[in-house]
């Protein structure tokens, strides 16, 4: 059992990534009930109703759960964090922005803080910031983040540089992948894409079907979707999504992409209608390992196979 | 002990990458003598003298060693492979190009073949080709290759899809990194960058010093160096090198890069003079883990710590 496991009290060293739009209270509750740590992903400026609805899934459970925020959204408005803290999470993840005030607030409430890092400079900052847990996330991962370092080298560096618990993220989709990151020194795996097609994932069936139909070679890292939607993401945080008609046209040709109001509206419509040829379907390279609709409990049960894999490898190379 | 280990008869599941320009006979002999599998990297159109000089280091040793070629160079001329086969390698690695004739020749000589794959399509081809060993190489790696998949997701896919032995490459620079890829199912690790500053590495001291001074955030993947040198690499195989003045100017602005004869000559000169501000210094993200000059034996001794790390992880998560 790892130190983080003792501290938080979970059974499986598996966190679902706090994917805004896909990881709501239903996923978090299901992952926590299955022994992992369920995370709720919060979009910028969530409504009070949405917060209440998500929290209703987890507020009564007696296993650990958490909430993930975009740092730049909390910089503008701390109230979504304040609201969630009232429901008693074990963990708050804050990435992509200045975490100072948000981390202080979480700590006042006795809640642990985590932060994603995507390169060596991020890691150095996280080790200085008031952050309890480092999430080392390689560019293989889906959704927003850096595309600079692979999970493996970043993880080796993070584990060598800190005594803080390190969670590995990016490209982990199988029990073998979990065995790998735990062997490298991670205390747990942070898994997004593998949960995208679960029964408990939020999101239109079109998106889930696109995820199931895609493989390792089918994702693209680009800022094109953010530019088109005029979203205030900092330029160093592009996103990995399924390649589609829109990204095929613009991912390598951002200079031709005009951020018009008309395009923004088309993109809003495409997202509402789950038109996967235009709207982004955020997913990482582990999309290869998503082949059917499953429950979160089924995913956890399969991923739990990492124990046997680790022990076999240790014996084989003893 | 893994199947590949039994087949080839090495002690440490560690191959040095066949880095043309850095991994000559001296490195291969040192790595093999230390229990790993030493590989010689062959540039396009090597001279007969160079081949003879490199082979002299390994032809008499009784541990396994191998040679790595660029497939596109062998397509044009098989004779460097024919020459090396006379010295009795255990393994020939052929990547980036059509391997049909070269693999047949190696097999006629009773020598195993290996091939680097960088995405799912490459992997599928390698499984159909006459290739005995798959090298799953993520974009974290140094030198030429694809920058599409991270080592971790590619490795999970390769190990799931084939019974052929899989060797992992890209971003592995520590004993913990080796533990990770073995846990994920690799039979061995293919390590380049970590050997770049060894005493036995070929290459000017300027290059070795630049490698030692660089970290995780200091590499760049680009075709700019190949365009400037007018090298016949296929466009899908760019290279990861240390960022320098030249790549800072052109890596993201290939359209401004004019492949003039004058530039080609400047680049040839820069390589000859080891002017690291202009010439490419190929290195992967594991450059983070190169901090001093070492012998290959010292590197192998440290990396051999993977056994303890694997066994600790298996116990910790039992």
mmCIF file of N, CA and C in Angstrom, chain A residues 9-69:
data_model
loop_
_atom_site.group_PDB
_atom_site.id
_atom_site.type_symbol
_atom_site.label_atom_id
_atom_site.label_comp_id
_atom_site.label_asym_id
_atom_site.label_seq_id
_atom_site.Cartn_x
_atom_site.Cartn_y
_atom_site.Cartn_z
ATOM 1 N N UNK A 9 -7.226 6.613 1.684
ATOM 2 C CA UNK A 9 -8.085 5.488 2.039
ATOM 3 C C UNK A 9 -8.855 4.866 0.890
ATOM 4 N N UNK A 10 -8.248 4.807 -0.280
ATOM 5 C CA UNK A 10 -8.902 4.112 -1.401
ATOM 6 C C UNK A 10 -8.317 2.723 -1.555
ATOM 7 N N UNK A 11 -8.978 1.889 -2.355
ATOM 8 C CA UNK A 11 -8.518 0.512 -2.536
ATOM 9 C C UNK A 11 -7.698 0.371 -3.816
ATOM 10 N N UNK A 12 -8.157 0.998 -4.897
ATOM 11 C CA UNK A 12 -7.487 0.897 -6.198
ATOM 12 C C UNK A 12 -6.753 2.205 -6.483
ATOM 13 N N UNK A 13 -5.483 2.158 -6.854
ATOM 14 C CA UNK A 13 -4.721 3.391 -7.116
ATOM 15 C C UNK A 13 -5.073 3.990 -8.480
ATOM 16 N N UNK A 14 -6.359 4.232 -8.648
ATOM 17 C CA UNK A 14 -6.876 4.680 -9.949
ATOM 18 C C UNK A 14 -7.829 5.851 -9.716
ATOM 19 N N UNK A 15 -7.495 6.995 -10.321
ATOM 20 C CA UNK A 15 -8.347 8.182 -10.265
ATOM 21 C C UNK A 15 -8.921 8.372 -11.663
ATOM 22 N N UNK A 16 -10.223 8.673 -11.765
ATOM 23 C CA UNK A 16 -10.660 9.102 -13.097
ATOM 24 C C UNK A 16 -10.271 10.566 -13.254
ATOM 25 N N UNK A 17 -9.802 10.925 -14.446
ATOM 26 C CA UNK A 17 -9.424 12.313 -14.712
ATOM 27 C C UNK A 17 -10.662 13.203 -14.592
ATOM 28 N N UNK A 18 -10.447 14.399 -14.079
ATOM 29 C CA UNK A 18 -11.568 15.333 -13.874
ATOM 30 C C UNK A 18 -11.894 16.034 -15.189
ATOM 31 N N UNK A 19 -12.488 15.263 -16.101
ATOM 32 C CA UNK A 19 -12.753 15.739 -17.459
ATOM 33 C C UNK A 19 -14.043 16.558 -17.483
ATOM 34 N N UNK A 20 -13.893 17.875 -17.645
ATOM 35 C CA UNK A 20 -15.081 18.725 -17.717
ATOM 36 C C UNK A 20 -15.939 18.276 -18.899
ATOM 37 N N UNK A 21 -17.218 18.099 -18.665
ATOM 38 C CA UNK A 21 -18.120 17.678 -19.732
ATOM 39 C C UNK A 21 -18.329 16.175 -19.793
ATOM 40 N N UNK A 22 -17.419 15.407 -19.220
ATOM 41 C CA UNK A 22 -17.560 13.947 -19.269
ATOM 42 C C UNK A 22 -17.593 13.325 -17.871
ATOM 43 N N UNK A 23 -16.844 13.918 -16.961
ATOM 44 C CA UNK A 23 -16.755 13.348 -15.614
ATOM 45 C C UNK A 23 -17.614 14.174 -14.658
ATOM 46 N N UNK A 24 -18.869 13.796 -14.520
ATOM 47 C CA UNK A 24 -19.759 14.457 -13.566
ATOM 48 C C UNK A 24 -19.864 13.620 -12.303
ATOM 49 N N UNK A 25 -20.856 13.960 -11.500
ATOM 50 C CA UNK A 25 -21.036 13.250 -10.236
ATOM 51 C C UNK A 25 -21.298 11.765 -10.422
ATOM 52 N N UNK A 26 -21.995 11.401 -11.505
ATOM 53 C CA UNK A 26 -22.321 9.983 -11.716
ATOM 54 C C UNK A 26 -21.047 9.165 -11.907
ATOM 55 N N UNK A 27 -20.116 9.669 -12.720
ATOM 56 C CA UNK A 27 -18.859 8.950 -12.915
ATOM 57 C C UNK A 27 -18.055 8.913 -11.613
ATOM 58 N N UNK A 28 -17.948 10.055 -10.966
ATOM 59 C CA UNK A 28 -17.150 10.117 -9.737
ATOM 60 C C UNK A 28 -17.688 9.130 -8.703
ATOM 61 N N UNK A 29 -18.986 9.085 -8.552
ATOM 62 C CA UNK A 29 -19.580 8.180 -7.564
ATOM 63 C C UNK A 29 -19.315 6.725 -7.940
ATOM 64 N N UNK A 30 -19.421 6.422 -9.224
ATOM 65 C CA UNK A 30 -19.226 5.036 -9.666
ATOM 66 C C UNK A 30 -17.778 4.600 -9.493
ATOM 67 N N UNK A 31 -16.848 5.492 -9.814
ATOM 68 C CA UNK A 31 -15.426 5.150 -9.676
ATOM 69 C C UNK A 31 -15.078 4.979 -8.198
ATOM 70 N N UNK A 32 -15.565 5.871 -7.368
ATOM 71 C CA UNK A 32 -15.280 5.749 -5.929
ATOM 72 C C UNK A 32 -15.928 4.492 -5.349
ATOM 73 N N UNK A 33 -17.131 4.198 -5.773
ATOM 74 C CA UNK A 33 -17.809 3.002 -5.259
ATOM 75 C C UNK A 33 -17.054 1.740 -5.657
ATOM 76 N N UNK A 34 -16.372 1.792 -6.814
ATOM 77 C CA UNK A 34 -15.630 0.620 -7.283
ATOM 78 C C UNK A 34 -14.223 0.564 -6.693
ATOM 79 N N UNK A 35 -13.909 1.468 -5.763
ATOM 80 C CA UNK A 35 -12.637 1.371 -5.065
ATOM 81 C C UNK A 35 -11.598 2.383 -5.480
ATOM 82 N N UNK A 36 -11.845 3.117 -6.574
ATOM 83 C CA UNK A 36 -10.902 4.135 -7.016
ATOM 84 C C UNK A 36 -11.216 5.476 -6.372
ATOM 85 N N UNK A 37 -10.690 6.535 -6.960
ATOM 86 C CA UNK A 37 -11.034 7.874 -6.495
ATOM 87 C C UNK A 37 -11.758 8.586 -7.630
ATOM 88 N N UNK A 38 -13.030 8.851 -7.418
ATOM 89 C CA UNK A 38 -13.851 9.522 -8.430
ATOM 90 C C UNK A 38 -13.621 11.009 -8.412
ATOM 91 N N UNK A 39 -13.443 11.582 -9.585
ATOM 92 C CA UNK A 39 -13.208 13.021 -9.701
ATOM 93 C C UNK A 39 -14.308 13.637 -10.562
ATOM 94 N N UNK A 40 -14.790 14.774 -10.136
ATOM 95 C CA UNK A 40 -15.747 15.560 -10.917
ATOM 96 C C UNK A 40 -14.968 16.660 -11.638
ATOM 97 N N UNK A 41 -15.197 16.816 -12.927
ATOM 98 C CA UNK A 41 -14.535 17.867 -13.682
ATOM 99 C C UNK A 41 -15.453 19.069 -13.843
ATOM 100 N N UNK A 42 -14.931 20.249 -13.500
ATOM 101 C CA UNK A 42 -15.764 21.452 -13.485
ATOM 102 C C UNK A 42 -15.395 22.370 -14.648
ATOM 103 N N UNK A 43 -16.376 22.730 -15.467
ATOM 104 C CA UNK A 43 -16.160 23.688 -16.548
ATOM 105 C C UNK A 43 -16.059 25.087 -15.950
ATOM 106 N N UNK A 44 -15.530 26.056 -16.708
ATOM 107 C CA UNK A 44 -15.535 27.434 -16.202
ATOM 108 C C UNK A 44 -16.988 27.881 -15.992
ATOM 109 N N UNK A 45 -17.218 28.638 -14.927
ATOM 110 C CA UNK A 45 -18.531 29.236 -14.651
ATOM 111 C C UNK A 45 -19.682 28.231 -14.632
ATOM 112 N N UNK A 46 -19.603 27.203 -13.799
ATOM 113 C CA UNK A 46 -20.726 26.269 -13.689
ATOM 114 C C UNK A 46 -21.889 26.942 -12.951
ATOM 115 N N UNK A 47 -23.093 26.478 -13.245
ATOM 116 C CA UNK A 47 -24.252 27.045 -12.534
ATOM 117 C C UNK A 47 -24.366 26.394 -11.153
ATOM 118 N N UNK A 48 -25.052 27.069 -10.274
ATOM 119 C CA UNK A 48 -25.284 26.526 -8.929
ATOM 120 C C UNK A 48 -26.081 25.223 -9.020
ATOM 121 N N UNK A 49 -26.998 25.160 -9.960
ATOM 122 C CA UNK A 49 -27.816 23.947 -10.117
ATOM 123 C C UNK A 49 -26.939 22.764 -10.516
ATOM 124 N N UNK A 50 -26.034 23.021 -11.462
ATOM 125 C CA UNK A 50 -25.152 21.939 -11.927
ATOM 126 C C UNK A 50 -24.305 21.423 -10.766
ATOM 127 N N UNK A 51 -23.753 22.343 -9.997
ATOM 128 C CA UNK A 51 -22.912 21.937 -8.865
ATOM 129 C C UNK A 51 -23.721 21.079 -7.900
ATOM 130 N N UNK A 52 -24.929 21.530 -7.585
ATOM 131 C CA UNK A 52 -25.774 20.798 -6.638
ATOM 132 C C UNK A 52 -26.106 19.405 -7.177
ATOM 133 N N UNK A 53 -26.401 19.349 -8.468
ATOM 134 C CA UNK A 53 -26.777 18.062 -9.070
ATOM 135 C C UNK A 53 -25.599 17.076 -9.045
ATOM 136 N N UNK A 54 -24.403 17.565 -9.355
ATOM 137 C CA UNK A 54 -23.243 16.657 -9.355
ATOM 138 C C UNK A 54 -22.911 16.219 -7.929
ATOM 139 N N UNK A 55 -22.940 17.192 -7.029
ATOM 140 C CA UNK A 55 -22.557 16.885 -5.646
ATOM 141 C C UNK A 55 -23.529 15.896 -5.019
ATOM 142 N N UNK A 56 -24.765 15.891 -5.489
ATOM 143 C CA UNK A 56 -25.754 14.971 -4.901
ATOM 144 C C UNK A 56 -25.328 13.514 -5.077
ATOM 145 N N UNK A 57 -24.534 13.229 -6.098
ATOM 146 C CA UNK A 57 -24.076 11.848 -6.318
ATOM 147 C C UNK A 57 -23.028 11.402 -5.302
ATOM 148 N N UNK A 58 -22.265 12.359 -4.802
ATOM 149 C CA UNK A 58 -21.085 11.976 -4.016
ATOM 150 C C UNK A 58 -21.125 12.425 -2.557
ATOM 151 N N UNK A 59 -22.005 13.348 -2.243
ATOM 152 C CA UNK A 59 -21.907 13.967 -0.915
ATOM 153 C C UNK A 59 -22.161 12.979 0.216
ATOM 154 N N UNK A 60 -22.866 11.908 -0.065
ATOM 155 C CA UNK A 60 -23.192 10.964 1.017
ATOM 156 C C UNK A 60 -22.273 9.738 1.049
ATOM 157 N N UNK A 61 -21.402 9.598 0.047
ATOM 158 C CA UNK A 61 -20.591 8.377 0.024
ATOM 159 C C UNK A 61 -19.446 8.467 1.029
ATOM 160 N N UNK A 62 -19.003 7.311 1.493
ATOM 161 C CA UNK A 62 -17.981 7.311 2.538
ATOM 162 C C UNK A 62 -16.619 6.869 2.008
ATOM 163 N N UNK A 63 -16.459 6.925 0.674
ATOM 164 C CA UNK A 63 -15.132 6.681 0.090
ATOM 165 C C UNK A 63 -14.654 8.006 -0.503
ATOM 166 N N UNK A 64 -13.332 8.126 -0.728
ATOM 167 C CA UNK A 64 -12.813 9.425 -1.174
ATOM 168 C C UNK A 64 -13.264 9.796 -2.586
ATOM 169 N N UNK A 65 -13.485 11.081 -2.781
ATOM 170 C CA UNK A 65 -13.797 11.626 -4.107
ATOM 171 C C UNK A 65 -13.217 13.031 -4.170
ATOM 172 N N UNK A 66 -13.157 13.576 -5.377
ATOM 173 C CA UNK A 66 -12.557 14.890 -5.526
ATOM 174 C C UNK A 66 -13.166 15.697 -6.658
ATOM 175 N N UNK A 67 -12.653 16.896 -6.812
ATOM 176 C CA UNK A 67 -13.136 17.810 -7.850
ATOM 177 C C UNK A 67 -11.936 18.453 -8.533
ATOM 178 N N UNK A 68 -12.019 18.578 -9.860
ATOM 179 C CA UNK A 68 -10.940 19.202 -10.609
ATOM 180 C C UNK A 68 -11.371 20.496 -11.276
ATOM 181 N N UNK A 69 -10.539 21.513 -11.143
ATOM 182 C CA UNK A 69 -10.841 22.848 -11.677
ATOM 183 C C UNK A 69 -9.750 23.322 -12.631
#
